Short mmCIF file of C-alpha atoms in Angstrom, two decimals:
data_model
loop_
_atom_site.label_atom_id
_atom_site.label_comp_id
_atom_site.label_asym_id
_atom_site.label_seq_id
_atom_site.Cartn_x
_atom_site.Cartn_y
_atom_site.Cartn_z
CA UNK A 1 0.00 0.00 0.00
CA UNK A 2 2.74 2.24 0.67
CA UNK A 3 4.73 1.84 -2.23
CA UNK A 4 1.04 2.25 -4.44
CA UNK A 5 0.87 5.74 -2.50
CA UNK A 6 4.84 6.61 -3.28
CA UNK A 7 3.41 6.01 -6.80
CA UNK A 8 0.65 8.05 -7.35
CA UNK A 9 2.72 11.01 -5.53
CA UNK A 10 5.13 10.79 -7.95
CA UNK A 11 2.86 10.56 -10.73
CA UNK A 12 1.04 13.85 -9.21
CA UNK A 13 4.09 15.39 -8.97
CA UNK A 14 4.66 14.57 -12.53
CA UNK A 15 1.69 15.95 -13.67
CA UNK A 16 1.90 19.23 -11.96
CA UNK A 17 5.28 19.92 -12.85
CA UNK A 18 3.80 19.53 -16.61
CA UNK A 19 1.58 21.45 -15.96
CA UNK A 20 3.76 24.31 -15.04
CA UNK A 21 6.06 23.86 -17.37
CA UNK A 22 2.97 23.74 -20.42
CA UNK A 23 2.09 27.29 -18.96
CA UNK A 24 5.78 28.92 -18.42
CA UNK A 25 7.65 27.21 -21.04
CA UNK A 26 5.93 25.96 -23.91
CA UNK A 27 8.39 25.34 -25.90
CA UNK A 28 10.50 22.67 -23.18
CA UNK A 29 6.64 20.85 -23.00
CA UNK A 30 6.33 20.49 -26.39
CA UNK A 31 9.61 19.00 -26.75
CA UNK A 32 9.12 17.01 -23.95
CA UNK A 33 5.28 16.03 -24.08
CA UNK A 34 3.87 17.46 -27.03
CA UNK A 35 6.09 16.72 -30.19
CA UNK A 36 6.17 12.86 -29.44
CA UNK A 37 2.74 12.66 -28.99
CA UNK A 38 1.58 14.12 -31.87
CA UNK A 39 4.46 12.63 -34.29
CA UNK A 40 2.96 9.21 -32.86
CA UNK A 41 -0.80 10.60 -33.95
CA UNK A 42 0.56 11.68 -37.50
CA UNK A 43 2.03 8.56 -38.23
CA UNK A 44 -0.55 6.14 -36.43
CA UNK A 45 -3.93 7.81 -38.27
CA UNK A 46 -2.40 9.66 -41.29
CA UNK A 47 -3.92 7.10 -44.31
CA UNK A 48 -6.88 7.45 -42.60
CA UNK A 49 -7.14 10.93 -41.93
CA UNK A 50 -6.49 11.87 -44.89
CA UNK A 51 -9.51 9.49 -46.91
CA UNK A 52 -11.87 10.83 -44.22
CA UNK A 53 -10.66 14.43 -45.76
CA UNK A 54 -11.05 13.42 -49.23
CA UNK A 55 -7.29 14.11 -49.80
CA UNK A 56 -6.78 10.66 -51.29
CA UNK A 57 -7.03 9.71 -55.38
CA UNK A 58 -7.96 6.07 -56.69
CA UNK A 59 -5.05 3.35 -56.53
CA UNK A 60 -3.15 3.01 -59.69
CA UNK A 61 -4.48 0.20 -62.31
CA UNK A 62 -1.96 -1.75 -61.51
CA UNK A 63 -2.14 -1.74 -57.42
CA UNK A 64 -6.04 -2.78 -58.40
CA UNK A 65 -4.87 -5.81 -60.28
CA UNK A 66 -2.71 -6.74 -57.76
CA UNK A 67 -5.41 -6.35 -55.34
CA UNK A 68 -7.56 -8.10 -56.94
CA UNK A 69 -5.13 -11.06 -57.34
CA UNK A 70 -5.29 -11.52 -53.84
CA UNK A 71 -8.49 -11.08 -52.93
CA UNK A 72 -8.72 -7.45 -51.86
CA UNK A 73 -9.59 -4.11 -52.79
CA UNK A 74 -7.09 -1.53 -53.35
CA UNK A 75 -7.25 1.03 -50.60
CA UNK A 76 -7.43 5.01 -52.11
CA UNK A 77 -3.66 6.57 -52.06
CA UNK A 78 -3.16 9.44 -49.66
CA UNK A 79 -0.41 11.79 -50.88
CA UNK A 80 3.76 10.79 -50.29
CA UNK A 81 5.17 12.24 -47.05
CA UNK A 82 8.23 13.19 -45.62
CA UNK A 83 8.86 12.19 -41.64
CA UNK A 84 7.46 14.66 -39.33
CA UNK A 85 10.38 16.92 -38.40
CA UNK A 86 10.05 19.00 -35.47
CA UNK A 87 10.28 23.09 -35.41
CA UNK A 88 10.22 25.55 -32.39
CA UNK A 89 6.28 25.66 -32.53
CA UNK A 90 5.34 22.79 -33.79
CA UNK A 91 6.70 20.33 -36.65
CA UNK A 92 6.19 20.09 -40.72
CA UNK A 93 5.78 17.40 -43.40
CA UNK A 94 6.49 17.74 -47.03
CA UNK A 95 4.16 16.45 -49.31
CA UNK A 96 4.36 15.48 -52.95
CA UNK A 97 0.50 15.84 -53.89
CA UNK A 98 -1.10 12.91 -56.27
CA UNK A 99 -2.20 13.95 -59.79
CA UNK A 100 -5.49 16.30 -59.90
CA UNK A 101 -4.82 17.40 -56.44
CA UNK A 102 -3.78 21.36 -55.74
CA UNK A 103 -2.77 23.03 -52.55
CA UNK A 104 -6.36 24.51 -52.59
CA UNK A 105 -7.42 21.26 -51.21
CA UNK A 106 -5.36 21.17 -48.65
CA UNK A 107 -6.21 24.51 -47.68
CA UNK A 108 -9.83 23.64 -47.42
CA UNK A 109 -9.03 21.02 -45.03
CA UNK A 110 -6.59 22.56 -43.14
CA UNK A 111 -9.39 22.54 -39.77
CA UNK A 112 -10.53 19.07 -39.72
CA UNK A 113 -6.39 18.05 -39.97
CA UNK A 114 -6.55 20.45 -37.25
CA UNK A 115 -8.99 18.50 -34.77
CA UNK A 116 -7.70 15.18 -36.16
CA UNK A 117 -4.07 15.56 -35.13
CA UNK A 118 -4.89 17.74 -31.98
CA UNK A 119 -2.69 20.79 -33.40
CA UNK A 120 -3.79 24.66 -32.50
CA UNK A 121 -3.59 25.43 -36.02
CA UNK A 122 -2.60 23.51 -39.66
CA UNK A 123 -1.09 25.87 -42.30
CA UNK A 124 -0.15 24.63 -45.80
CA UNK A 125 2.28 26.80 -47.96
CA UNK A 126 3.41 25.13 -51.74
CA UNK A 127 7.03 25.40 -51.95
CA UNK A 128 6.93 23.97 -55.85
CA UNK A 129 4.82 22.21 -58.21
CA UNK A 130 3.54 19.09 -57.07
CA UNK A 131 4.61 19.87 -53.68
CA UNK A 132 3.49 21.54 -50.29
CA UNK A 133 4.82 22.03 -46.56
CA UNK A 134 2.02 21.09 -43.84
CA UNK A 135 3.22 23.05 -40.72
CA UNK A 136 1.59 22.11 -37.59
CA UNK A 137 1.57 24.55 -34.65
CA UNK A 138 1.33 22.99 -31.52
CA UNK A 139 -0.12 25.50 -29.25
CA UNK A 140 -1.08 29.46 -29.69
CA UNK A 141 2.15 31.10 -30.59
CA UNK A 142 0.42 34.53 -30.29
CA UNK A 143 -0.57 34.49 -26.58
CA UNK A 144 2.74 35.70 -25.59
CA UNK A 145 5.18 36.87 -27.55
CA UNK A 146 8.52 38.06 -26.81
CA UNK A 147 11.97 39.24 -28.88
CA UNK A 148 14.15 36.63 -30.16
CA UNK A 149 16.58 35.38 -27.89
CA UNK A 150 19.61 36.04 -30.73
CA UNK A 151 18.78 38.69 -33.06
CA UNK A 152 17.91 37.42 -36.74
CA UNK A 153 20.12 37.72 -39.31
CA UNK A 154 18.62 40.54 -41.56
CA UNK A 155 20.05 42.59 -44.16
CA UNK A 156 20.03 47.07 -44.20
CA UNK A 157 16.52 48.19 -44.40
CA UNK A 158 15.10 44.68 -43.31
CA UNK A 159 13.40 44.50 -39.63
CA UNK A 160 12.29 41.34 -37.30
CA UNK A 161 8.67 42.98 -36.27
CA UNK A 162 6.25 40.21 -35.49
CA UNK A 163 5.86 37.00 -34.86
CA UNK A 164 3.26 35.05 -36.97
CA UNK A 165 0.71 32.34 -36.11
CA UNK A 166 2.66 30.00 -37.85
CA UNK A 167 5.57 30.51 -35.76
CA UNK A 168 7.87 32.42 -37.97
CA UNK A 169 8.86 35.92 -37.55
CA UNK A 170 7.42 38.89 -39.96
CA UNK A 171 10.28 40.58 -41.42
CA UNK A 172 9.44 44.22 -42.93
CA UNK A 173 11.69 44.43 -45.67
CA UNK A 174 11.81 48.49 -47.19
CA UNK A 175 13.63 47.27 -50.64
CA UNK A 176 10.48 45.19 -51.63
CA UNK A 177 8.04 46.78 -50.15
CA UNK A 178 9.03 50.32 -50.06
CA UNK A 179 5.56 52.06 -48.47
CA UNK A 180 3.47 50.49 -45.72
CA UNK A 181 -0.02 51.40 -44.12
CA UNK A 182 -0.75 50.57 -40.59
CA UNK A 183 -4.12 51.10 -38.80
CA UNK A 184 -5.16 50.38 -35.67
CA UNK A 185 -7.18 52.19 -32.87
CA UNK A 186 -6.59 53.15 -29.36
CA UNK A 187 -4.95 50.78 -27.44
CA UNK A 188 -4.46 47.96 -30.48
CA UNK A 189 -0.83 47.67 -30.25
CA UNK A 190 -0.19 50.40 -33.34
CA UNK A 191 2.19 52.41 -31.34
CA UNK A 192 4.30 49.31 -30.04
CA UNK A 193 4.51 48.26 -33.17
CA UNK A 194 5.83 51.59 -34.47
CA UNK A 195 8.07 51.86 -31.98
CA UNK A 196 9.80 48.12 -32.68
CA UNK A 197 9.83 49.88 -36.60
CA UNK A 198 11.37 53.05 -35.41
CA UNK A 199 14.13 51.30 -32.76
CA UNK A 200 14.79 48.51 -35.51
CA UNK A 201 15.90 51.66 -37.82
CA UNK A 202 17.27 53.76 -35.59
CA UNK A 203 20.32 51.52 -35.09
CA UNK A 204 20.62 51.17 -38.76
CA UNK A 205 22.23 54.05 -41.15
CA UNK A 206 19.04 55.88 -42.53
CA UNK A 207 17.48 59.20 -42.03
CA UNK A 208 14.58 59.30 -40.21
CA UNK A 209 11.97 61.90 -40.43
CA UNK A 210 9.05 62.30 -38.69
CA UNK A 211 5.25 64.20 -39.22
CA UNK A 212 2.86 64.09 -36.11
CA UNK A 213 0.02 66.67 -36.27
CA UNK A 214 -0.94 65.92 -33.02
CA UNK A 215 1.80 68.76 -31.48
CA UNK A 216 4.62 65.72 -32.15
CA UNK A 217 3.69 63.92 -28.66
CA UNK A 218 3.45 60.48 -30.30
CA UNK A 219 7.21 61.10 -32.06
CA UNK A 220 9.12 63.12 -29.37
CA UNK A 221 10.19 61.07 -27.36
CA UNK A 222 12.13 59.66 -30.12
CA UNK A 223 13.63 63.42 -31.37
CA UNK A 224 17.56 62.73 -30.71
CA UNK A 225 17.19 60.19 -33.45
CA UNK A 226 15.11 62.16 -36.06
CA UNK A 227 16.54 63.88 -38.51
CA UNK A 228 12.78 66.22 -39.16
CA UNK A 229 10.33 66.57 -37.21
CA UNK A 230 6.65 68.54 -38.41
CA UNK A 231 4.21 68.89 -35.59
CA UNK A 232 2.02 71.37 -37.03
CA UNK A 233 -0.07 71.13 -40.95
CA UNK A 234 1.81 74.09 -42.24
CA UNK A 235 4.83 72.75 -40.75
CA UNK A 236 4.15 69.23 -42.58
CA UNK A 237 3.34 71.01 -45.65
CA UNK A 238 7.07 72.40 -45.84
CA UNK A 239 8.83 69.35 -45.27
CA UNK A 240 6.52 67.46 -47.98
CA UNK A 241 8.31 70.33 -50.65
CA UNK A 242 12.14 69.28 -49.46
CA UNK A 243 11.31 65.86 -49.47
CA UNK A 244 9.74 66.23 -53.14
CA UNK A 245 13.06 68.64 -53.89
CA UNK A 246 14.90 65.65 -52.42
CA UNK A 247 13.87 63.20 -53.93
CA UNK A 248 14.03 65.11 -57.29
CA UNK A 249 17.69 65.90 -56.77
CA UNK A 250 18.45 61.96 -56.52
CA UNK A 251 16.53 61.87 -59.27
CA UNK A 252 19.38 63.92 -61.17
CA UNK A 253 22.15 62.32 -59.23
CA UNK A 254 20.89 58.47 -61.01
CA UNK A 255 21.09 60.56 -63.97
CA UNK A 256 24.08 62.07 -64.15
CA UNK A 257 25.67 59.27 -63.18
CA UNK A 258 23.84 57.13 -65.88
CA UNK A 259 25.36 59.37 -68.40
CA UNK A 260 28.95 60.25 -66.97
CA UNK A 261 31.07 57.83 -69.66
CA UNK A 262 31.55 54.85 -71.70
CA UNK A 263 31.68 53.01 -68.57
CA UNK A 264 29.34 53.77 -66.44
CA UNK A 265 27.20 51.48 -64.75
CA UNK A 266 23.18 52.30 -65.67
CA UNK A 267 20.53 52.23 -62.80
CA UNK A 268 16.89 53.46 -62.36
CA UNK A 269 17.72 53.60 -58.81
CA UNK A 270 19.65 54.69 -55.76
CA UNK A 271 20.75 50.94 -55.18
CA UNK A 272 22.51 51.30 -58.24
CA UNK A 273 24.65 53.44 -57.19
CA UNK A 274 28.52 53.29 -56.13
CA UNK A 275 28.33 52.77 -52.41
CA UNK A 276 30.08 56.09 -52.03
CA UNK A 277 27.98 58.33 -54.21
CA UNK A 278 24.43 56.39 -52.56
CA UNK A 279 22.47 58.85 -50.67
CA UNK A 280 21.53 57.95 -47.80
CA UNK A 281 17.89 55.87 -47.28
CA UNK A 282 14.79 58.23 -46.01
CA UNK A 283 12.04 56.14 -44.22
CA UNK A 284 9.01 59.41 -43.71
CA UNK A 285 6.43 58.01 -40.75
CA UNK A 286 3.23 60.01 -41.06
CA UNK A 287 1.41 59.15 -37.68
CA UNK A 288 -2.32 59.95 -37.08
CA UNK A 289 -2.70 60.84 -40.84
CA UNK A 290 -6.07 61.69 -40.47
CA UNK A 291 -5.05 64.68 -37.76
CA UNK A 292 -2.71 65.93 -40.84
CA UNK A 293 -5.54 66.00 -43.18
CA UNK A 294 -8.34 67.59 -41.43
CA UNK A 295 -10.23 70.85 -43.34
CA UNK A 296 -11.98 72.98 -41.39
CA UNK A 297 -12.14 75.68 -44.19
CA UNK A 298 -11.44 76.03 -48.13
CA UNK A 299 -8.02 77.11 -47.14
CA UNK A 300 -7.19 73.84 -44.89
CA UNK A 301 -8.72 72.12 -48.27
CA UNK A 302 -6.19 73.34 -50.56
CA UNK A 303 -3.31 72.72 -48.43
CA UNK A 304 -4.54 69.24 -47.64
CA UNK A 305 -5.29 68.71 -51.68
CA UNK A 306 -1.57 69.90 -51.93
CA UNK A 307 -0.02 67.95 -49.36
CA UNK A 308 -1.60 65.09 -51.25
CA UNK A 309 -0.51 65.43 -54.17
CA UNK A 310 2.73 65.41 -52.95
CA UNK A 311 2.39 62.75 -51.06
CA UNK A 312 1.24 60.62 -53.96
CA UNK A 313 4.21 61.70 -55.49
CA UNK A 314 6.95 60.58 -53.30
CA UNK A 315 5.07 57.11 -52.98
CA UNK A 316 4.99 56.41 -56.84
CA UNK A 317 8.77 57.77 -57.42
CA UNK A 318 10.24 57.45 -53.67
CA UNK A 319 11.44 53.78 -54.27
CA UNK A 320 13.66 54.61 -56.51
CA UNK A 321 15.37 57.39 -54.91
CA UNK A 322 15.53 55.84 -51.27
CA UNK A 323 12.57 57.11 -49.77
CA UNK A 324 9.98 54.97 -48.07
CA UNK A 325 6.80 55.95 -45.95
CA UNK A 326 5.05 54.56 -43.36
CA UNK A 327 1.33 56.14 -42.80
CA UNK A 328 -0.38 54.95 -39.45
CA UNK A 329 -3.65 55.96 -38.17
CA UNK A 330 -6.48 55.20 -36.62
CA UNK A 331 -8.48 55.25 -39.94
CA UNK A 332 -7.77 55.79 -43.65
CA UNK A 333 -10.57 57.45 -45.96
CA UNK A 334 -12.65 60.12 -46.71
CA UNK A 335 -10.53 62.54 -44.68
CA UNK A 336 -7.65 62.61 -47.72
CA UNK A 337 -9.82 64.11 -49.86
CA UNK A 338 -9.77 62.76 -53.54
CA UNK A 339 -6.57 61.25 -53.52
CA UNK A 340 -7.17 58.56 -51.20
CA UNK A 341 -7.34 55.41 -53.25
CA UNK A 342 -4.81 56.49 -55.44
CA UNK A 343 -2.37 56.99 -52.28
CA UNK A 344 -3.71 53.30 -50.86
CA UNK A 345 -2.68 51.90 -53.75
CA UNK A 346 0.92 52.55 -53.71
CA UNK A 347 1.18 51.66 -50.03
CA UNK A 348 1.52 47.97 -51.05
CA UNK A 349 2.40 46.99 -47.28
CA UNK A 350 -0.98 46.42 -45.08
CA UNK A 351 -1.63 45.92 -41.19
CA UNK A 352 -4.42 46.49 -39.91
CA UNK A 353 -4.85 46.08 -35.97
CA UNK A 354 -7.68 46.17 -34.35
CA UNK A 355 -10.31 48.89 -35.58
CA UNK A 356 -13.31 50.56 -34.54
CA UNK A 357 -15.07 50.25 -37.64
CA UNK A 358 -15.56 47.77 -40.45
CA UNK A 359 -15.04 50.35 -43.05
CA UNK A 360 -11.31 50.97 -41.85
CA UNK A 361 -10.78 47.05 -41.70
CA UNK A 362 -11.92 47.19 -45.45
CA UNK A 363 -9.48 50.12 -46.20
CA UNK A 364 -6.51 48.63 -45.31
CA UNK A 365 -7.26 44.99 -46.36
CA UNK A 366 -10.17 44.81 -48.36
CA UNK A 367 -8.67 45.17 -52.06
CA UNK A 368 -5.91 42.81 -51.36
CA UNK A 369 -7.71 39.80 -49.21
CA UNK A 370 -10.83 39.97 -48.39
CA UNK A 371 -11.00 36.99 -45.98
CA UNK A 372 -7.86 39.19 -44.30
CA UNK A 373 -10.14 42.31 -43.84
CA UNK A 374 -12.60 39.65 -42.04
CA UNK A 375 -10.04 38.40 -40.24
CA UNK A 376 -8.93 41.68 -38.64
CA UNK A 377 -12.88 42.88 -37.44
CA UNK A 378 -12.31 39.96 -35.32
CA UNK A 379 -9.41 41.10 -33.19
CA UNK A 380 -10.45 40.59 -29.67
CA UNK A 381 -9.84 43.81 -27.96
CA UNK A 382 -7.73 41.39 -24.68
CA UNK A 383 -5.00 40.80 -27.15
CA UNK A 384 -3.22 44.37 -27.68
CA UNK A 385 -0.60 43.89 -30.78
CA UNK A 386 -2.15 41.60 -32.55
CA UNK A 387 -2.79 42.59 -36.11
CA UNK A 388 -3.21 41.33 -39.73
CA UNK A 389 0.11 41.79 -41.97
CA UNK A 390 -1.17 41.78 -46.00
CA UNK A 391 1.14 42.46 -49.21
CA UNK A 392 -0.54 43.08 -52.62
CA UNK A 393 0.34 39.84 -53.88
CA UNK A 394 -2.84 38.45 -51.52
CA UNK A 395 -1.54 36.93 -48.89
CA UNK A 396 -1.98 37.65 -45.21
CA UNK A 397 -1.19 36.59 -42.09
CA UNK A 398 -2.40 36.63 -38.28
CA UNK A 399 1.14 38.42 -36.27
CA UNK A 400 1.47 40.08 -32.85
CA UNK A 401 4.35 42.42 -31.25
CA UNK A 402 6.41 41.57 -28.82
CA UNK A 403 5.95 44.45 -26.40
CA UNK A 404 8.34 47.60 -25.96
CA UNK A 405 7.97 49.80 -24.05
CA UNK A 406 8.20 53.43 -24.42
CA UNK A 407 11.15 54.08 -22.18
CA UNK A 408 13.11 51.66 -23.57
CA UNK A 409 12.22 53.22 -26.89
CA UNK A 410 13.22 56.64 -26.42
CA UNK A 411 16.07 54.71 -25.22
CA UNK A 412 17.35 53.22 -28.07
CA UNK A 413 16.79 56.32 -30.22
CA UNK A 414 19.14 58.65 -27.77
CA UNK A 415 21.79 55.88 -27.65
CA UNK A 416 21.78 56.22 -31.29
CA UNK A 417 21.34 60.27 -31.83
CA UNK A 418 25.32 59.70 -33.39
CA UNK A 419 24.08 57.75 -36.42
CA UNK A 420 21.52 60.76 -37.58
CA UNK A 421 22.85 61.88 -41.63
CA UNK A 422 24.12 64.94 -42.99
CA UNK A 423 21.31 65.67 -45.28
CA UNK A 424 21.34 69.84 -45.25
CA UNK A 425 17.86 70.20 -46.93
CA UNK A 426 16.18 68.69 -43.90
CA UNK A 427 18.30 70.81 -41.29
CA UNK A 428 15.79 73.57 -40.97
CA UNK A 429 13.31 71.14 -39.39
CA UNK A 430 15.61 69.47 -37.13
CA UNK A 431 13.89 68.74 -33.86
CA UNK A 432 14.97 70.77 -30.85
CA UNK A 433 16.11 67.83 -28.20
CA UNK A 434 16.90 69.46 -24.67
CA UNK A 435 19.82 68.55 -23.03
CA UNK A 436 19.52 66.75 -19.64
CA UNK A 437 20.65 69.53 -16.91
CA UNK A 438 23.31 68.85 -14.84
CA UNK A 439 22.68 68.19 -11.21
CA UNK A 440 23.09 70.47 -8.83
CA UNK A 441 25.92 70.96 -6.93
CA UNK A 442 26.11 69.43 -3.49
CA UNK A 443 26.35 72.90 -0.66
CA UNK A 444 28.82 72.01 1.70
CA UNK A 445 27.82 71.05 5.22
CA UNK A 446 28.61 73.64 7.86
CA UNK A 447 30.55 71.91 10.65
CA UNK A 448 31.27 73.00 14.42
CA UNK A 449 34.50 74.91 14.54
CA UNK A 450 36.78 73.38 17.11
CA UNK A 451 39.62 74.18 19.04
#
């Protein structure tokens, strides 16, 4: 009896320690505990699995005659797998799909593979013709995410920002897609995520300038590191003419250079360039657009129409002279006047947090993914950071921030107020950064004269 008792204490034990473990450390458990046991489930069910999905085709003519040699009936063919390798969140099979079978199927299925295999979540990506990656996630990768333990290898103008559902990190890379639009109301995670974007560059040689209509609260604490700063409309509407002058002076720079011999290396862009003769990459965050575009009068129309129109402008020709924008907000619309779609358009990069409204959701996803625009109404408002990341080419993604703070933020940005770049054009809006005053001097003690 004793030694049954010593058992079942040690099994308890066991189990609670699990248990603790499955909460702090997911990633030990599922090494431990949950890899195994689902490997075991893959292989064990995965013929019939996949016939009760309807992922299998018809035996080949002669596995039929063969069959029917013996006395049997050929069994349907699922698709060829590799062995279940494990990942940090989960593990993935490769697949060679049978003839008249497309990753669509698989996608359609993706759930019931889901509550067959006891996974969180099933996501299928081809990787060639005839051929797919099933990635199984073994718990919710988004419930609490946190920076990479060694930083990712990344190259200039690519950032680590979020980490996706499917386990893998979302990488914002500038050089492919130059101009990004991020939404998100109050308390969504927008500003986090901004400030990962702004950190991540501000340790990185680029010029970064800044527009924030709302008296530059949201920006200021990262001044030391800005190289422009517009807190006001009018203000705004300034540095929108020297970044178009800019940008058109780059413009003649690729050209001259185009043209300067026999020899000379063409380009269409800044990238192009001789390393030494590259001007330096401008990344423009426009935060709270919609405070920058508000009319109150004809005047405040025209100057919005204007800003605009230049705005438009250094998103269609920016690329190529090193000039990227990010535009956040709370919503995008009817508050830009006219030019709205045409400016969405050319802002290829999409996340959308969670919104107040379904029209936003619909702005910043809807002509890319529908399903995605769907996706992000349906953001509970517990999970601050968590967002939906689309590209033009339709696909989209579920990602969430790890969470910065805004100390460690402004941080980052002062540490690095000695990589800012001579670019004399911007130098009248420089922002004003007070120096930290020296402490006071310490007033010596009187002391009791003795003698």
């Amino acid at each position: 009896m004793t030694d049954a008792l010593w058992i079942l204490l040690l099994a308890l034990l066991v189990a609670a320690a699990l248990a603790v473990v499955r909460r702090r450390l997911p990633v030990l458990f599922w090494w431990l505990v949950g890899y195994p046991a689902v490997t075991l489930r893959v292989l064990a069910t995965y013929r019939a699995t996949m016939d009760a999905c309807g992922l299998t085709v018809p035996a080949s003519a002669m596995r039929r005659a063969t069959a029917r040699m013996v006395g049997r009936q050929a069994a349907p063919v699922p698709p060829r797998r590799s062995l279940p390798l494990p990942t940090g969140s989960g593990l993935v099979m490769r697949l060679r799909m049978a003839a008249g079978q497309a990753p669509e199927d698989f996608n359609a299925s993706a759930d019931r593979l889901r509550h067959a295999w006891g996974a969180h979540a099933v996501h299928v990506r081809p990787t060639k013709p005839g051929r797919l990656e099933l990635r199984l996630v073994g718990w919710d990768v988004l419930a609490d995410v946190r920076p990479p333990r060694r930083r990712l290898r990344t190259e200039p103008l690519t950032l680590p920002l979020a980490l996706r559902e499917d386990g893998h990190w979302h990488v914002r890379d500038f050089r492919t897609v130059p101009h990004e639009l991020i939404l998100g109301a109050t308390q969504s995670g927008k500003s986090v995520y901004l400030r990962s974007l702004l950190c991540g560059l501000a340790r990185q040689p680029v010029a970064l300038v800044g527009i924030d209509c709302k008296w530059g609260v949201e920006l200021a604490p990262f001044a030391p590191r800005l190289s422009a700063l517009a807190d006001t409309p009018d203000r705004a509407n300034d540095l929108f003419d020297v970044l178009v002058d800019e940008m058109e002076a780059r413009f003649r720079l690729i050209g001259m250079r185009g043209g300067a011999g026999p020899d000379a290396v063409l380009t269409s862009d800044v990238w192009g360039l001789p390393e030494k003769a590259r001007p330096m990459p401008v990344v423009v965050v426009v935060d709270e657009v919609a405070e920058l575009f508000l009319a109150a009068s004809k005047d405040d129309e025209k100057r919005r129409d204007a800003m605009v129109t230049k705005l438009i402008r250094l998103a269609q020709l920016g690329r190529a002279a090193g000039i990227y924008l990010e535009v956040c907000g709370q919503r995008f619309g009817a508050e830009l006047g006219k030019g709205a779609t045409m400016l969405r358009a050319q802002l290829t990069g999409r996340v959308c947090h969670r919104v107040n409204d379904e029209t936003s959701a619909n702005m910043a996803l809807g002509d890319i993914a529908p399903e995605a625009a769907l996706a992000a109404t349906r953001i509970p408002a517990e999970r601050p950071g968590v967002a939906v990341v689309g590209d033009s080419s339709g696909g989209w993604s579920r990602v969430r921030s790890p969470h910065l703070t805004l100390e460690d933020a402004a941080a980052v940005c002062r540490d690095t107020s000695g990589l800012i770049p001579g670019l004399p054009r911007l130098d009248t809006f420089r922002p004003v950064v007070a120096q930290p005053s020296a402490a006071p001097a310490a007033q010596p003690t009187a002391r009791p004269v003795t003698g």
